[in-house]
């Protein structure tokens, strides 16, 4: 059976990574969360006092890219890849609101995008890949076999994110989460370099009223009909 590349793009907190994990497990494919790379670089910038992103700090961060080693290693307890920055597992740290508040400003820097996209493209050889993000179907894998674009109402997205972070033990407030989601969407759709767009050939899924299993069933049906699986 041919192994395909599935690109999942969409607005913040539309459940892309939960769906991508479920889908990749179902198909026995590799899953890569592309946003975790931008988040890890943002974490590094915060730790190295390169925030606020003044011109000088942006140049320093770009100059340090060659010193930022990003790797994915399978976490045996979850079965999914965790992101490592220079050997340290950052899977939990990158979800903080502090990282979320700066990540879209880091992700709009063209030299950083170029660097990250090159790493992302290298996963193509794996065969059998699900990658989620903002520019996967438009820039990273414009020839992806299947492109999905997720959307959902603003409040439903904020509530999902809020619940997820509360469950992980973060002390957060709903309005901060709501505002973060709206401002990231604005930055991501308005940036000059690889903005978040709906690729022409993408299947748009509004999952405001769909469970994750509804979404999985819909996609599996789609894959069976398109690719003769
Ligand atoms: O997917 P996640 O919400 O973790 O991504 C965090 C941020 O990283 C996004 O809001 C966006 O600014 C950036 N990003 C991006 N391109 C991607 C994935 C994420 O610009 N492919």
PDB file of C-alpha atoms and ligand atoms in Angstrom:
ATOM      1  CA  UNK A   1       0.000   0.000   0.000  1.00  0.00           C
ATOM      2  CA  UNK A   2       1.417   3.414  -0.971  1.00  0.00           C
ATOM      3  CA  UNK A   3       2.368   5.619   1.979  1.00  0.00           C
ATOM      4  CA  UNK A   4       1.089   9.142   1.582  1.00  0.00           C
ATOM      5  CA  UNK A   5       1.921  12.577   2.994  1.00  0.00           C
ATOM      6  CA  UNK A   6      -0.907  14.267   4.881  1.00  0.00           C
ATOM      7  CA  UNK A   7      -0.657  18.015   5.585  1.00  0.00           C
ATOM      8  CA  UNK A   8      -2.908  19.449   8.292  1.00  0.00           C
ATOM      9  CA  UNK A   9      -3.062  23.229   8.565  1.00  0.00           C
ATOM     10  CA  UNK A  10      -5.449  25.514  10.373  1.00  0.00           C
ATOM     11  CA  UNK A  11      -6.038  28.198  12.950  1.00  0.00           C
ATOM     12  CA  UNK A  12      -4.636  28.066  16.488  1.00  0.00           C
ATOM     13  CA  UNK A  13      -6.125  25.431  18.797  1.00  0.00           C
ATOM     14  CA  UNK A  14      -8.328  23.757  16.214  1.00  0.00           C
ATOM     15  CA  UNK A  15      -7.154  20.367  17.494  1.00  0.00           C
ATOM     16  CA  UNK A  16      -4.672  19.781  14.674  1.00  0.00           C
ATOM     17  CA  UNK A  17      -2.145  17.921  16.780  1.00  0.00           C
ATOM     18  CA  UNK A  18      -4.726  15.718  18.565  1.00  0.00           C
ATOM     19  CA  UNK A  19      -6.220  14.762  15.226  1.00  0.00           C
ATOM     20  CA  UNK A  20      -2.803  14.274  13.606  1.00  0.00           C
ATOM     21  CA  UNK A  21      -1.746  11.961  16.448  1.00  0.00           C
ATOM     22  CA  UNK A  22      -4.878   9.861  16.177  1.00  0.00           C
ATOM     23  CA  UNK A  23      -4.667   9.693  12.396  1.00  0.00           C
ATOM     24  CA  UNK A  24      -0.968   8.813  12.377  1.00  0.00           C
ATOM     25  CA  UNK A  25      -1.532   6.025  14.946  1.00  0.00           C
ATOM     26  CA  UNK A  26      -4.431   4.696  12.919  1.00  0.00           C
ATOM     27  CA  UNK A  27      -2.333   4.598   9.728  1.00  0.00           C
ATOM     28  CA  UNK A  28       0.895   3.688  11.503  1.00  0.00           C
ATOM     29  CA  UNK A  29       2.543   6.830  10.111  1.00  0.00           C
ATOM     30  CA  UNK A  30       5.110   9.248  11.555  1.00  0.00           C
ATOM     31  CA  UNK A  31       3.637  12.396  13.123  1.00  0.00           C
ATOM     32  CA  UNK A  32       5.535  15.682  13.218  1.00  0.00           C
ATOM     33  CA  UNK A  33       4.219  18.790  14.969  1.00  0.00           C
ATOM     34  CA  UNK A  34       5.847  21.598  12.989  1.00  0.00           C
ATOM     35  CA  UNK A  35       4.809  24.290  15.483  1.00  0.00           C
ATOM     36  CA  UNK A  36       6.986  22.688  18.142  1.00  0.00           C
ATOM     37  CA  UNK A  37      10.105  23.776  16.196  1.00  0.00           C
ATOM     38  CA  UNK A  38       9.031  27.446  16.212  1.00  0.00           C
ATOM     39  CA  UNK A  39       8.089  27.074  19.873  1.00  0.00           C
ATOM     40  CA  UNK A  40      11.480  25.536  20.761  1.00  0.00           C
ATOM     41  CA  UNK A  41      13.354  28.382  19.043  1.00  0.00           C
ATOM     42  CA  UNK A  42      11.133  30.870  20.897  1.00  0.00           C
ATOM     43  CA  UNK A  43      11.917  29.136  24.205  1.00  0.00           C
ATOM     44  CA  UNK A  44      15.613  29.394  23.367  1.00  0.00           C
ATOM     45  CA  UNK A  45      15.217  33.123  22.578  1.00  0.00           C
ATOM     46  CA  UNK A  46      13.463  33.747  25.917  1.00  0.00           C
ATOM     47  CA  UNK A  47      16.115  31.786  27.837  1.00  0.00           C
ATOM     48  CA  UNK A  48      18.922  33.658  26.105  1.00  0.00           C
ATOM     49  CA  UNK A  49      17.341  37.071  26.780  1.00  0.00           C
ATOM     50  CA  UNK A  50      16.724  37.773  23.103  1.00  0.00           C
ATOM     51  CA  UNK A  51      13.148  38.931  23.793  1.00  0.00           C
ATOM     52  CA  UNK A  52      11.955  41.629  23.010  1.00  0.00           C
ATOM     53  CA  UNK A  53      12.759  40.977  19.373  1.00  0.00           C
ATOM     54  CA  UNK A  54      14.691  44.130  18.618  1.00  0.00           C
ATOM     55  CA  UNK A  55      16.671  44.217  15.359  1.00  0.00           C
ATOM     56  CA  UNK A  56      19.824  43.382  17.311  1.00  0.00           C
ATOM     57  CA  UNK A  57      18.174  40.445  19.097  1.00  0.00           C
ATOM     58  CA  UNK A  58      16.718  39.094  15.831  1.00  0.00           C
ATOM     59  CA  UNK A  59      20.181  39.165  14.247  1.00  0.00           C
ATOM     60  CA  UNK A  60      21.678  37.421  17.279  1.00  0.00           C
ATOM     61  CA  UNK A  61      18.978  34.741  17.163  1.00  0.00           C
ATOM     62  CA  UNK A  62      19.551  34.163  13.446  1.00  0.00           C
ATOM     63  CA  UNK A  63      23.308  33.961  14.104  1.00  0.00           C
ATOM     64  CA  UNK A  64      22.692  31.342  16.795  1.00  0.00           C
ATOM     65  CA  UNK A  65      20.510  29.060  14.633  1.00  0.00           C
ATOM     66  CA  UNK A  66      23.483  26.842  13.814  1.00  0.00           C
ATOM     67  CA  UNK A  67      23.888  26.236  17.578  1.00  0.00           C
ATOM     68  CA  UNK A  68      20.250  25.204  18.039  1.00  0.00           C
ATOM     69  CA  UNK A  69      20.007  21.477  17.458  1.00  0.00           C
ATOM     70  CA  UNK A  70      16.388  20.347  17.108  1.00  0.00           C
ATOM     71  CA  UNK A  71      15.589  16.625  17.228  1.00  0.00           C
ATOM     72  CA  UNK A  72      12.546  14.438  17.607  1.00  0.00           C
ATOM     73  CA  UNK A  73      12.711  11.276  19.677  1.00  0.00           C
ATOM     74  CA  UNK A  74       9.921   8.828  20.344  1.00  0.00           C
ATOM     75  CA  UNK A  75       8.524   9.061  23.865  1.00  0.00           C
ATOM     76  CA  UNK A  76       8.010   5.430  24.857  1.00  0.00           C
ATOM     77  CA  UNK A  77       5.055   6.174  27.122  1.00  0.00           C
ATOM     78  CA  UNK A  78       3.045   8.177  24.558  1.00  0.00           C
ATOM     79  CA  UNK A  79       4.349   6.528  21.382  1.00  0.00           C
ATOM     80  CA  UNK A  80       4.778   9.995  19.785  1.00  0.00           C
ATOM     81  CA  UNK A  81       7.857  12.088  19.097  1.00  0.00           C
ATOM     82  CA  UNK A  82       8.916  14.685  21.651  1.00  0.00           C
ATOM     83  CA  UNK A  83      10.963  17.699  20.632  1.00  0.00           C
ATOM     84  CA  UNK A  84      14.517  18.072  21.966  1.00  0.00           C
ATOM     85  CA  UNK A  85      16.574  21.245  21.918  1.00  0.00           C
ATOM     86  CA  UNK A  86      20.309  20.639  22.252  1.00  0.00           C
ATOM     87  CA  UNK A  87      19.552  17.314  23.926  1.00  0.00           C
ATOM     88  CA  UNK A  88      16.872  18.513  26.377  1.00  0.00           C
ATOM     89  CA  UNK A  89      13.259  17.392  26.125  1.00  0.00           C
ATOM     90  CA  UNK A  90      11.149  20.547  25.762  1.00  0.00           C
ATOM     91  CA  UNK A  91       7.754  19.001  25.097  1.00  0.00           C
ATOM     92  CA  UNK A  92       6.184  20.470  28.217  1.00  0.00           C
ATOM     93  CA  UNK A  93       8.016  23.852  28.400  1.00  0.00           C
ATOM     94  CA  UNK A  94       7.050  24.911  24.880  1.00  0.00           C
ATOM     95  CA  UNK A  95       3.342  24.902  25.736  1.00  0.00           C
ATOM     96  CA  UNK A  96       3.605  27.768  28.247  1.00  0.00           C
ATOM     97  CA  UNK A  97       1.653  30.962  27.633  1.00  0.00           C
ATOM     98  CA  UNK A  98       4.943  32.874  27.656  1.00  0.00           C
ATOM     99  CA  UNK A  99       6.152  30.874  24.638  1.00  0.00           C
ATOM    100  CA  UNK A 100       2.698  31.171  23.002  1.00  0.00           C
ATOM    101  CA  UNK A 101       2.818  34.942  23.396  1.00  0.00           C
ATOM    102  CA  UNK A 102       6.081  35.320  21.452  1.00  0.00           C
ATOM    103  CA  UNK A 103       6.071  32.391  19.033  1.00  0.00           C
ATOM    104  CA  UNK A 104       4.239  34.090  16.158  1.00  0.00           C
ATOM    105  CA  UNK A 105       6.704  36.994  16.227  1.00  0.00           C
ATOM    106  CA  UNK A 106       9.619  34.544  16.030  1.00  0.00           C
ATOM    107  CA  UNK A 107       7.854  32.526  13.317  1.00  0.00           C
ATOM    108  CA  UNK A 108       7.441  35.531  11.041  1.00  0.00           C
ATOM    109  CA  UNK A 109      11.212  36.065  10.700  1.00  0.00           C
ATOM    110  CA  UNK A 110      12.015  34.869   7.139  1.00  0.00           C
ATOM    111  CA  UNK A 111      15.499  33.452   7.936  1.00  0.00           C
ATOM    112  CA  UNK A 112      14.063  31.443  10.811  1.00  0.00           C
ATOM    113  CA  UNK A 113      11.248  30.107   8.614  1.00  0.00           C
ATOM    114  CA  UNK A 114      13.744  29.113   5.899  1.00  0.00           C
ATOM    115  CA  UNK A 115      15.847  27.202   8.431  1.00  0.00           C
ATOM    116  CA  UNK A 116      12.843  25.423   9.968  1.00  0.00           C
ATOM    117  CA  UNK A 117      11.197  24.592   6.623  1.00  0.00           C
ATOM    118  CA  UNK A 118      14.412  22.895   5.461  1.00  0.00           C
ATOM    119  CA  UNK A 119      14.339  20.621   8.517  1.00  0.00           C
ATOM    120  CA  UNK A 120      10.643  19.915   7.960  1.00  0.00           C
ATOM    121  CA  UNK A 121      11.142  19.013   4.295  1.00  0.00           C
ATOM    122  CA  UNK A 122      13.755  16.443   5.299  1.00  0.00           C
ATOM    123  CA  UNK A 123      10.988  14.306   6.835  1.00  0.00           C
ATOM    124  CA  UNK A 124       9.593  13.651   3.365  1.00  0.00           C
ATOM    125  CA  UNK A 125      11.840  10.597   2.969  1.00  0.00           C
ATOM    126  CA  UNK A 126      10.128   8.869   5.854  1.00  0.00           C
ATOM    127  CA  UNK A 127       7.103   7.919   3.737  1.00  0.00           C
ATOM    128  CA  UNK A 128       3.870   7.717   5.648  1.00  0.00           C
ATOM    129  CA  UNK A 129       3.869  11.144   7.263  1.00  0.00           C
ATOM    130  CA  UNK A 130       1.324  13.376   8.972  1.00  0.00           C
ATOM    131  CA  UNK A 131       2.591  16.916   9.653  1.00  0.00           C
ATOM    132  CA  UNK A 132       0.534  19.746  11.113  1.00  0.00           C
ATOM    133  CA  UNK A 133       1.121  23.507  11.192  1.00  0.00           C
ATOM    134  CA  UNK A 134       0.307  26.655   9.246  1.00  0.00           C
ATOM    135  CA  UNK A 135       2.155  26.329   5.929  1.00  0.00           C
ATOM    136  CA  UNK A 136       2.479  22.577   5.492  1.00  0.00           C
ATOM    137  CA  UNK A 137       0.149  22.245   2.498  1.00  0.00           C
ATOM    138  CA  UNK A 138       1.201  25.586   0.995  1.00  0.00           C
ATOM    139  CA  UNK A 139       4.993  25.723   1.488  1.00  0.00           C
ATOM    140  CA  UNK A 140       6.536  22.679   3.167  1.00  0.00           C
ATOM    141  CA  UNK A 141       4.728  19.998   1.141  1.00  0.00           C
ATOM    142  CA  UNK A 142       2.878  21.746  -1.691  1.00  0.00           C
ATOM    143  CA  UNK A 143       2.577  18.311  -3.342  1.00  0.00           C
ATOM    144  CA  UNK A 144       1.149  16.592  -0.259  1.00  0.00           C
ATOM    145  CA  UNK A 145      -1.245  13.791  -1.230  1.00  0.00           C
ATOM    146  CA  UNK A 146      -3.920  15.030   1.142  1.00  0.00           C
ATOM    147  CA  UNK A 147      -4.324  18.537   2.536  1.00  0.00           C
ATOM    148  CA  UNK A 148      -6.694  19.246   5.391  1.00  0.00           C
ATOM    149  CA  UNK A 149      -7.508  22.661   6.829  1.00  0.00           C
ATOM    150  CA  UNK A 150      -9.112  22.827  10.281  1.00  0.00           C
ATOM    151  CA  UNK A 151     -11.241  25.612  11.622  1.00  0.00           C
ATOM    152  CA  UNK A 152     -13.632  26.090  14.589  1.00  0.00           C
ATOM    153  CA  UNK A 153     -15.335  28.977  16.374  1.00  0.00           C
ATOM    154  CA  UNK A 154     -13.074  31.268  18.434  1.00  0.00           C
ATOM    155  CA  UNK A 155     -14.666  30.446  21.801  1.00  0.00           C
ATOM    156  CA  UNK A 156     -14.641  26.706  21.236  1.00  0.00           C
ATOM    157  CA  UNK A 157     -10.937  26.859  20.365  1.00  0.00           C
ATOM    158  CA  UNK A 158     -10.110  28.983  23.411  1.00  0.00           C
ATOM    159  CA  UNK A 159     -12.094  26.668  25.707  1.00  0.00           C
ATOM    160  CA  UNK A 160     -10.308  23.578  24.344  1.00  0.00           C
ATOM    161  CA  UNK A 161      -6.894  25.189  24.847  1.00  0.00           C
ATOM    162  CA  UNK A 162      -7.846  26.424  28.314  1.00  0.00           C
ATOM    163  CA  UNK A 163      -9.022  22.940  29.395  1.00  0.00           C
ATOM    164  CA  UNK A 164      -5.877  21.312  27.983  1.00  0.00           C
ATOM    165  CA  UNK A 165      -3.551  23.673  29.855  1.00  0.00           C
ATOM    166  CA  UNK A 166      -5.524  23.448  33.118  1.00  0.00           C
ATOM    167  CA  UNK A 167      -5.292  19.647  32.872  1.00  0.00           C
ATOM    168  CA  UNK A 168      -1.546  19.958  32.491  1.00  0.00           C
ATOM    169  CA  UNK A 169      -1.364  22.022  35.683  1.00  0.00           C
ATOM    170  CA  UNK A 170      -0.832  25.514  34.223  1.00  0.00           C
ATOM    171  CA  UNK A 171      -2.362  28.436  36.151  1.00  0.00           C
ATOM    172  CA  UNK A 172      -4.016  30.447  33.438  1.00  0.00           C
ATOM    173  CA  UNK A 173      -6.967  32.656  32.788  1.00  0.00           C
ATOM    174  CA  UNK A 174      -9.482  32.134  29.992  1.00  0.00           C
ATOM    175  CA  UNK A 175      -9.294  35.698  28.600  1.00  0.00           C
ATOM    176  CA  UNK A 176      -5.505  35.471  28.227  1.00  0.00           C
ATOM    177  CA  UNK A 177      -5.891  32.255  26.247  1.00  0.00           C
ATOM    178  CA  UNK A 178      -8.658  33.735  24.087  1.00  0.00           C
ATOM    179  CA  UNK A 179      -6.599  36.856  23.329  1.00  0.00           C
ATOM    180  CA  UNK A 180      -3.498  34.797  22.559  1.00  0.00           C
ATOM    181  CA  UNK A 181      -5.368  32.668  20.028  1.00  0.00           C
ATOM    182  CA  UNK A 182      -6.885  35.677  18.262  1.00  0.00           C
ATOM    183  CA  UNK A 183      -3.610  37.595  18.108  1.00  0.00           C
ATOM    184  CA  UNK A 184      -1.650  34.565  16.839  1.00  0.00           C
ATOM    185  CA  UNK A 185      -4.218  33.967  14.074  1.00  0.00           C
ATOM    186  CA  UNK A 186      -3.949  37.617  13.071  1.00  0.00           C
ATOM    187  CA  UNK A 187      -0.158  37.559  12.948  1.00  0.00           C
ATOM    188  CA  UNK A 188      -0.063  34.170  11.214  1.00  0.00           C
ATOM    189  CA  UNK A 189      -2.534  35.185   8.475  1.00  0.00           C
ATOM    190  CA  UNK A 190      -1.098  38.659   7.928  1.00  0.00           C
ATOM    191  CA  UNK A 191       2.639  37.944   7.866  1.00  0.00           C
ATOM    192  CA  UNK A 192       4.467  38.445   4.562  1.00  0.00           C
ATOM    193  CA  UNK A 193       6.424  35.186   4.484  1.00  0.00           C
ATOM    194  CA  UNK A 194       4.273  32.030   4.120  1.00  0.00           C
ATOM    195  CA  UNK A 195       1.110  33.323   5.772  1.00  0.00           C
ATOM    196  CA  UNK A 196      -1.555  30.928   6.960  1.00  0.00           C
ATOM    197  CA  UNK A 197      -3.819  30.370   3.958  1.00  0.00           C
ATOM    198  CA  UNK A 198      -6.281  27.704   2.909  1.00  0.00           C
ATOM    199  CA  UNK A 199      -4.500  25.845   0.104  1.00  0.00           C
ATOM    200  CA  UNK A 200      -6.722  25.630  -3.026  1.00  0.00           C
ATOM    201  CA  UNK A 201      -6.780  21.850  -2.942  1.00  0.00           C
ATOM    202  CA  UNK A 202      -7.381  21.498   0.820  1.00  0.00           C
ATOM    203  CA  UNK A 203     -10.444  19.909   2.380  1.00  0.00           C
ATOM    204  CA  UNK A 204     -11.780  22.348   4.975  1.00  0.00           C
ATOM    205  CA  UNK A 205     -13.160  20.821   8.163  1.00  0.00           C
ATOM    206  CA  UNK A 206     -15.061  23.008  10.637  1.00  0.00           C
ATOM    207  CA  UNK A 207     -14.837  20.837  13.742  1.00  0.00           C
ATOM    208  CA  UNK A 208     -16.786  23.164  16.102  1.00  0.00           C
ATOM    209  CA  UNK A 209     -19.424  20.477  16.479  1.00  0.00           C
ATOM    210  CA  UNK A 210     -17.424  17.376  15.600  1.00  0.00           C
ATOM    211  CA  UNK A 211     -15.780  14.993  18.032  1.00  0.00           C
ATOM    212  CA  UNK A 212     -12.279  13.823  17.263  1.00  0.00           C
ATOM    213  CA  UNK A 213     -13.671  10.405  16.317  1.00  0.00           C
ATOM    214  CA  UNK A 214     -16.144  12.043  13.881  1.00  0.00           C
ATOM    215  CA  UNK A 215     -13.180  13.805  12.280  1.00  0.00           C
ATOM    216  CA  UNK A 216     -11.096  10.629  12.107  1.00  0.00           C
ATOM    217  CA  UNK A 217     -13.959   8.681  10.510  1.00  0.00           C
ATOM    218  CA  UNK A 218     -14.535  11.436   7.965  1.00  0.00           C
ATOM    219  CA  UNK A 219     -10.845  11.517   6.992  1.00  0.00           C
ATOM    220  CA  UNK A 220     -10.457   7.743   6.813  1.00  0.00           C
ATOM    221  CA  UNK A 221     -13.458   7.603   4.479  1.00  0.00           C
ATOM    222  CA  UNK A 222     -11.903  10.339   2.366  1.00  0.00           C
ATOM    223  CA  UNK A 223      -8.556   8.519   2.211  1.00  0.00           C
ATOM    224  CA  UNK A 224     -10.237   5.244   1.246  1.00  0.00           C
ATOM    225  CA  UNK A 225     -12.171   6.874  -1.546  1.00  0.00           C
ATOM    226  CA  UNK A 226      -9.230   8.889  -2.901  1.00  0.00           C
ATOM    227  CA  UNK A 227      -6.382   6.459  -2.574  1.00  0.00           C
ATOM    228  CA  UNK A 228      -8.001   3.067  -2.838  1.00  0.00           C
ATOM    229  CA  UNK A 229      -6.795   2.032   0.645  1.00  0.00           C
TER     230      UNK A 229
HETATM  231  O1  LIG B   1       0.889  24.718  16.098  1.00  0.00           O
HETATM  232  P1  LIG B   1       1.208  25.688  17.219  1.00  0.00           P
HETATM  233  O2  LIG B   1       0.000  26.461  17.675  1.00  0.00           O
HETATM  234  O3  LIG B   1       1.955  25.075  18.331  1.00  0.00           O
HETATM  235  O4  LIG B   1       2.198  26.741  16.542  1.00  0.00           O
HETATM  236  C1  LIG B   1       2.687  27.849  17.263  1.00  0.00           C
HETATM  237  C2  LIG B   1       2.976  28.992  16.316  1.00  0.00           C
HETATM  238  O5  LIG B   1       4.061  28.632  15.454  1.00  0.00           O
HETATM  239  C3  LIG B   1       1.854  29.408  15.381  1.00  0.00           C
HETATM  240  O6  LIG B   1       0.942  30.320  15.980  1.00  0.00           O
HETATM  241  C4  LIG B   1       2.617  30.060  14.247  1.00  0.00           C
HETATM  242  O7  LIG B   1       2.975  31.384  14.577  1.00  0.00           O
HETATM  243  C5  LIG B   1       3.895  29.229  14.190  1.00  0.00           C
HETATM  244  N1  LIG B   1       3.852  28.196  13.154  1.00  0.00           N
HETATM  245  C6  LIG B   1       4.115  28.565  11.865  1.00  0.00           C
HETATM  246  N2  LIG B   1       4.183  27.619  10.885  1.00  0.00           N
HETATM  247  C7  LIG B   1       3.958  26.327  11.165  1.00  0.00           C
HETATM  248  C8  LIG B   1       3.650  25.926  12.478  1.00  0.00           C
HETATM  249  C9  LIG B   1       3.583  26.896  13.460  1.00  0.00           C
HETATM  250  O8  LIG B   1       4.313  29.730  11.575  1.00  0.00           O
HETATM  251  N3  LIG B   1       4.048  25.421  10.192  1.00  0.00           N
END
